[in-house]
mmCIF file of C-alpha atoms in Angstrom:
data_model
loop_
_atom_site.group_PDB
_atom_site.id
_atom_site.type_symbol
_atom_site.label_atom_id
_atom_site.label_comp_id
_atom_site.label_asym_id
_atom_site.label_seq_id
_atom_site.Cartn_x
_atom_site.Cartn_y
_atom_site.Cartn_z
ATOM 1 C CA MET A 1 77.397 58.623 87.212
ATOM 2 C CA LYS A 2 78.752 55.183 88.168
ATOM 3 C CA TYR A 3 75.418 53.390 88.593
ATOM 4 C CA THR A 4 72.255 53.291 86.519
ATOM 5 C CA GLU A 5 68.809 53.875 87.937
ATOM 6 C CA GLU A 6 68.024 50.175 87.419
ATOM 7 C CA GLN A 7 71.113 49.117 89.418
ATOM 8 C CA ILE A 8 70.211 51.503 92.248
ATOM 9 C CA LEU A 9 66.603 50.308 92.337
ATOM 10 C CA ALA A 10 67.835 46.701 92.553
ATOM 11 C CA LYS A 11 70.151 47.676 95.441
ATOM 12 C CA ALA A 12 67.296 49.535 97.166
ATOM 13 C CA LYS A 13 65.067 46.459 96.897
ATOM 14 C CA LYS A 14 67.754 44.301 98.521
ATOM 15 C CA VAL A 15 68.283 46.833 101.314
ATOM 16 C CA MET A 16 64.547 47.133 101.968
ATOM 17 C CA LYS A 17 64.072 43.353 101.899
ATOM 18 C CA ASP A 18 66.822 42.978 104.527
ATOM 19 C CA VAL A 19 65.488 45.849 106.652
ATOM 20 C CA LYS A 20 61.745 45.114 106.453
ATOM 21 C CA GLY A 21 61.943 41.301 106.369
ATOM 22 C CA LYS A 22 58.539 39.647 106.062
ATOM 23 C CA PHE A 23 56.887 43.071 105.831
ATOM 24 C CA TYR A 24 58.792 43.834 102.605
ATOM 25 C CA SER A 25 56.944 44.235 99.339
ATOM 26 C CA GLU A 26 58.791 44.913 96.081
ATOM 27 C CA ASP A 27 56.365 47.663 95.112
ATOM 28 C CA CYS A 28 57.443 49.760 98.115
ATOM 29 C CA VAL A 29 60.469 50.916 96.077
ATOM 30 C CA GLU A 30 58.975 53.543 93.794
ATOM 31 C CA GLY A 31 61.741 55.402 91.977
ATOM 32 C CA ALA A 32 65.187 56.969 92.187
ATOM 33 C CA LEU A 33 66.501 60.467 91.577
ATOM 34 C CA TYR A 34 70.190 61.118 90.854
ATOM 35 C CA GLN A 35 71.850 64.079 92.572
ATOM 36 C CA LYS A 36 75.243 65.048 91.110
ATOM 37 C CA ALA A 37 76.288 67.095 94.160
ATOM 38 C CA ASP A 38 74.166 66.285 97.197
ATOM 39 C CA LYS A 39 74.998 67.627 100.663
ATOM 40 C CA ILE A 40 74.752 64.659 103.017
ATOM 41 C CA ILE A 41 72.510 65.502 105.971
ATOM 42 C CA SER A 42 73.111 62.548 108.275
ATOM 43 C CA GLY A 43 75.568 59.799 109.176
ATOM 44 C CA LYS A 44 79.334 59.522 109.037
ATOM 45 C CA ASN A 45 79.479 61.531 105.780
ATOM 46 C CA LYS A 46 77.403 64.413 107.190
ATOM 47 C CA ASN A 47 78.042 67.759 105.429
ATOM 48 C CA LYS A 48 80.102 66.168 102.637
ATOM 49 C CA ILE A 49 79.124 66.892 99.047
ATOM 50 C CA MET A 50 78.889 63.737 96.935
ATOM 51 C CA PRO A 51 76.848 62.161 94.137
ATOM 52 C CA THR A 52 73.871 60.228 95.485
ATOM 53 C CA TRP A 53 70.662 58.500 94.544
ATOM 54 C CA ASN A 54 67.551 59.310 96.578
ATOM 55 C CA VAL A 55 65.105 56.412 96.394
ATOM 56 C CA SER A 56 61.416 56.896 97.226
ATOM 57 C CA ILE A 57 60.082 54.213 99.554
ATOM 58 C CA LYS A 58 56.334 53.815 100.115
ATOM 59 C CA ALA A 59 55.664 53.831 103.844
ATOM 60 C CA ILE A 60 52.637 53.320 106.033
ATOM 61 C CA PHE A 61 49.504 55.369 105.238
ATOM 62 C CA ASN A 62 50.887 56.370 101.788
ATOM 63 C CA ASN A 63 53.750 58.385 103.272
ATOM 64 C CA ILE A 64 57.124 58.475 101.526
ATOM 65 C CA ASP A 65 60.472 57.614 103.111
ATOM 66 C CA ILE A 66 63.820 58.274 101.425
ATOM 67 C CA LEU A 67 66.735 55.848 101.143
ATOM 68 C CA THR A 68 69.942 57.654 100.142
ATOM 69 C CA ILE A 69 72.538 55.569 98.297
ATOM 70 C CA SER A 70 76.058 56.669 97.351
ATOM 71 C CA ASP A 71 76.752 56.767 93.621
ATOM 72 C CA GLU A 72 80.455 56.295 94.387
ATOM 73 C CA THR A 73 80.132 53.029 96.316
ATOM 74 C CA GLY A 74 76.587 51.848 95.600
ATOM 75 C CA GLU A 75 76.063 51.447 99.348
ATOM 76 C CA PRO A 76 73.242 53.016 101.379
ATOM 77 C CA LEU A 77 74.198 56.097 103.393
ATOM 78 C CA PHE A 78 71.062 56.607 105.489
ATOM 79 C CA TYR A 79 67.295 56.188 105.627
ATOM 80 C CA MET A 80 64.935 59.075 106.407
ATOM 81 C CA ASN A 81 61.380 58.254 107.379
ATOM 82 C CA PHE A 82 58.387 60.523 106.776
ATOM 83 C CA ASN A 83 58.752 61.908 110.317
ATOM 84 C CA THR A 84 62.248 63.131 109.328
ATOM 85 C CA LEU A 85 64.019 60.698 111.635
ATOM 86 C CA PHE A 86 67.359 59.617 110.201
ATOM 87 C CA PHE A 87 68.709 56.085 110.506
ATOM 88 C CA ASP A 88 72.105 54.753 109.476
ATOM 89 C CA ILE A 89 72.051 51.638 107.341
ATOM 90 C CA GLU A 90 74.666 49.129 108.452
ATOM 91 C CA LYS A 91 75.832 45.923 106.805
ATOM 92 C CA ASP A 92 76.472 43.008 109.150
ATOM 93 C CA GLU A 93 79.241 40.420 108.797
ATOM 94 C CA ARG A 94 76.959 38.193 106.670
ATOM 95 C CA GLY A 95 76.217 40.990 104.184
ATOM 96 C CA TYR A 96 72.688 41.782 105.404
ATOM 97 C CA PHE A 97 71.593 45.398 105.800
ATOM 98 C CA ARG A 98 70.168 46.596 109.126
ATOM 99 C CA VAL A 99 68.819 49.935 110.339
ATOM 100 C CA GLY A 100 70.736 51.520 113.194
ATOM 101 C CA LEU A 101 69.407 53.787 115.910
ATOM 102 C CA PRO A 102 67.830 57.130 114.943
ATOM 103 C CA ARG A 103 70.236 60.067 114.494
ATOM 104 C CA ASP A 104 69.741 63.773 114.803
#
């Protein structure tokens, strides 16, 4: 494990602040679960096995979304909303995180 839960939660808060903007609230990031060998289900690393952190994000109407962060790089891999739509998380040239288009 390269990152601690506290480091991952801090990263998740930054990602969510960038993504949600003025609609961001720090209490939306609820907790993180470490997965030693997680099969990636979306994005450019799809079907690879790697260590990840799955962060619970409070969504609208008390639903839960999941932000998956790589334990190897500390960077977000994808975001899955409560409707099971997957979104890539991209970092722009200024270092801000943005949500891409939904994936299958």
